[in-house]
Amino acid sequence: MYACISKTTSSARFEGLCARYRPDVFRFAFWLARDSAIAEDVVQETFLRAWRAIDSLADPEAARSWLLAIARREHARLYERKRHTTVPLDELIANDDPALASVPSEDHSDIGAAISSLDTDYRKPLVLQALMGYSTEEIARQMGLTRSAVLSRLYRARLKLRVALGTTDVADVTSAVRSIKATPQSCAA
């Protein structure tokens, strides 16, 4: 399939990338943003940048990783430009604001929150495998690890999730992680 795409025009090559990888890019953007509208914006910007740089993609086998890297940077750009409002802490203390006494929710029944709470060393391979569908070998190449190191991290990540979720069976955690893949996807480009 890639041999045919590499011989066609940039336009046909780009259309092939869109058709094949748009669901993966959307799923990743949705996981990053946790909002379908923001995820759609990230996907649009990702493919716009990919279109502009399609000729720089020398290895068609790296297309998925290339697009996901663009999506990650596009998501980060959203927050680079955005200024978050701040609340002066001194005013809250002076007014004895009840917001100071509130404790953030630590409800780990949500699988997304549990995954987000994992250390990067465990979260990244788990997300790459469960959400993005990468094989162990692909994860090892991408992270610069051995296959056994990736398997070890995946095992430990699932154990940590089991503890965080209060699950008694690792299979329950694995099926819960895979259920994240069932996020709504839009096919409109």
Coordinates of C-alpha atoms in Angstrom, one line a residue:
M1 CA 0.0 0.0 0.0
Y2 CA 2.8 2.4 0.9
A3 CA 4.7 1.7 -2.3
C4 CA 1.7 2.9 -4.3
I5 CA 1.3 6.0 -2.1
S6 CA 4.9 7.0 -2.4
K7 CA 4.6 7.0 -6.2
T8 CA 1.5 9.2 -6.3
T9 CA 1.2 13.0 -5.9
S10 CA 1.4 14.7 -2.6
S11 CA -2.3 15.2 -2.6
A12 CA -3.1 11.5 -3.0
R13 CA -0.4 10.7 -0.4
F14 CA -2.0 13.1 2.0
E15 CA -5.5 11.8 1.4
G16 CA -4.2 8.3 2.2
L17 CA -2.7 9.5 5.5
C18 CA -6.0 11.2 6.4
A19 CA -8.1 8.1 5.6
R20 CA -5.9 5.7 7.5
Y21 CA -4.7 7.7 10.5
R22 CA -7.5 10.2 11.3
P23 CA -9.2 7.9 13.8
D24 CA -5.9 7.3 15.7
V25 CA -5.1 11.0 15.7
F26 CA -8.6 11.9 17.0
R27 CA -8.4 9.2 19.7
F28 CA -5.1 10.6 20.9
A29 CA -6.2 14.2 20.7
F30 CA -9.4 13.3 22.6
W31 CA -7.3 11.6 25.3
L32 CA -5.1 14.6 25.6
A33 CA -7.9 17.2 25.6
R34 CA -10.7 15.2 27.2
D35 CA -13.1 17.3 25.0
S36 CA -14.3 16.3 21.6
A37 CA -14.5 19.9 20.3
I38 CA -10.9 20.6 21.3
A39 CA -9.8 17.2 19.9
E40 CA -11.4 18.1 16.5
D41 CA -9.5 21.4 16.5
V42 CA -6.3 19.6 17.3
V43 CA -6.9 17.1 14.5
Q44 CA -7.7 19.9 12.0
E45 CA -4.5 21.7 12.9
T46 CA -2.5 18.4 12.9
F47 CA -3.5 17.6 9.3
L48 CA -3.1 21.2 8.2
R49 CA 0.5 21.1 9.4
A50 CA 0.9 17.6 7.9
W51 CA -0.3 18.9 4.6
R52 CA 2.3 21.7 4.6
A53 CA 5.1 19.3 5.4
I54 CA 4.0 16.1 3.6
D55 CA 7.1 16.1 1.4
S56 CA 9.3 15.9 4.6
L57 CA 7.8 12.5 5.5
A58 CA 10.5 10.3 3.9
D59 CA 9.5 7.0 5.6
P60 CA 5.9 6.1 5.1
E61 CA 6.3 3.6 8.0
A62 CA 6.8 6.5 10.4
A63 CA 3.6 8.3 9.3
R64 CA 1.6 7.3 12.4
S65 CA 4.3 8.5 14.9
W66 CA 4.9 11.6 12.8
L67 CA 1.2 12.6 12.9
L68 CA 0.9 11.8 16.7
A69 CA 3.9 13.9 17.4
I70 CA 2.3 16.8 15.4
A71 CA -0.9 16.3 17.4
R72 CA 0.9 16.4 20.7
R73 CA 2.6 19.7 19.7
E74 CA -0.6 21.2 18.4
H75 CA -2.3 20.3 21.7
A76 CA 0.5 22.0 23.6
R77 CA 0.3 25.1 21.4
L78 CA -3.3 25.5 22.5
Y79 CA -2.1 26.1 26.0
E80 CA 1.0 28.1 25.2
R81 CA -1.3 30.8 23.7
K82 CA -3.9 30.7 26.4
R83 CA -3.6 32.8 29.6
H84 CA -5.2 31.2 32.6
T85 CA -6.8 33.6 35.1
T86 CA -5.2 33.6 38.5
V87 CA -6.7 34.3 41.8
P88 CA -4.7 36.2 44.4
L89 CA -4.2 33.8 47.3
D90 CA -3.9 36.7 49.8
E91 CA -7.5 37.8 49.0
L92 CA -8.8 34.3 49.6
I93 CA -7.1 34.1 53.0
A94 CA -8.2 37.6 54.0
N95 CA -11.8 36.8 53.2
D96 CA -11.7 33.3 54.7
D97 CA -13.0 31.9 51.4
P98 CA -14.4 28.4 51.7
A99 CA -12.6 27.4 48.5
L100 CA -9.4 27.1 50.6
A101 CA -10.9 24.3 52.6
S102 CA -12.1 22.3 49.7
V103 CA -10.1 19.2 48.9
P104 CA -9.6 18.1 45.3
S105 CA -11.5 14.9 44.4
E106 CA -9.3 11.9 44.4
D107 CA -11.9 9.5 43.0
H108 CA -9.9 7.0 41.1
S109 CA -13.0 5.1 39.8
D110 CA -12.4 7.0 36.6
I111 CA -9.9 5.1 34.5
G112 CA -8.7 8.3 32.8
A113 CA -7.8 9.9 36.1
A114 CA -6.1 6.7 37.2
I115 CA -4.0 6.6 34.0
S116 CA -3.1 10.2 34.3
S117 CA -1.9 9.7 37.9
L118 CA 0.7 7.1 36.7
D119 CA 4.4 8.1 36.4
T120 CA 5.4 8.9 32.8
D121 CA 7.5 5.8 32.6
Y122 CA 4.4 3.7 33.1
R123 CA 1.8 5.9 31.5
K124 CA 3.4 6.4 28.2
P125 CA 3.8 2.7 27.2
L126 CA 0.3 2.0 28.5
V127 CA -1.2 4.8 26.4
L128 CA 0.7 3.8 23.4
Q129 CA -0.5 0.2 23.7
A130 CA -4.0 0.5 25.0
L131 CA -5.1 3.8 23.3
M132 CA -3.0 3.9 20.2
G133 CA -2.7 0.3 19.4
Y134 CA 1.1 0.1 19.1
S135 CA 2.8 -3.3 19.4
T136 CA 5.4 -3.9 22.1
E137 CA 8.1 -3.8 19.5
E138 CA 6.9 -0.4 18.2
I139 CA 6.8 1.0 21.8
A140 CA 10.3 -0.3 22.5
R141 CA 11.6 1.4 19.3
Q142 CA 9.8 4.7 20.1
M143 CA 10.9 4.8 23.7
G144 CA 14.4 3.5 23.1
L145 CA 13.9 0.5 25.4
T146 CA 14.2 -3.3 25.0
R147 CA 11.0 -5.3 24.4
S148 CA 11.3 -6.9 27.9
A149 CA 11.6 -3.5 29.5
V150 CA 8.4 -2.4 27.8
L151 CA 6.6 -5.6 28.9
S152 CA 7.8 -5.0 32.5
R153 CA 6.6 -1.4 32.5
L154 CA 3.2 -2.4 31.0
Y155 CA 2.8 -5.1 33.7
R156 CA 3.7 -2.6 36.5
A157 CA 1.4 0.0 35.0
R158 CA -1.5 -2.4 35.1
L159 CA -0.7 -3.4 38.7
K160 CA -0.6 0.3 39.7
L161 CA -4.0 0.8 37.9
R162 CA -5.4 -2.2 39.8
V163 CA -4.4 -0.7 43.1
A164 CA -5.7 2.8 42.1
L165 CA -9.0 1.4 40.9
G166 CA -9.4 -1.1 43.7
T167 CA -9.7 -3.9 41.1
T168 CA -9.0 -7.4 42.2
D169 CA -8.2 -8.8 38.7
V170 CA -5.7 -7.5 36.2
A171 CA -7.9 -8.6 33.4
D172 CA -10.6 -6.2 34.6
V173 CA -8.1 -3.3 34.4
T174 CA -7.0 -4.3 30.9
S175 CA -10.6 -4.5 29.6
A176 CA -11.4 -1.1 31.3
V177 CA -8.3 0.5 29.6
R178 CA -9.4 -0.9 26.2
S179 CA -12.9 0.5 26.7
I180 CA -11.4 4.0 26.4
K181 CA -10.9 3.1 22.7
A182 CA -14.7 3.4 22.3
T183 CA -14.6 7.2 22.2
P184 CA -16.9 9.0 19.7
Q185 CA -15.1 9.7 16.5
S186 CA -16.0 12.0 13.7
C187 CA -15.1 11.1 10.1
A188 CA -15.5 14.7 8.8
A189 CA -12.2 16.3 7.9

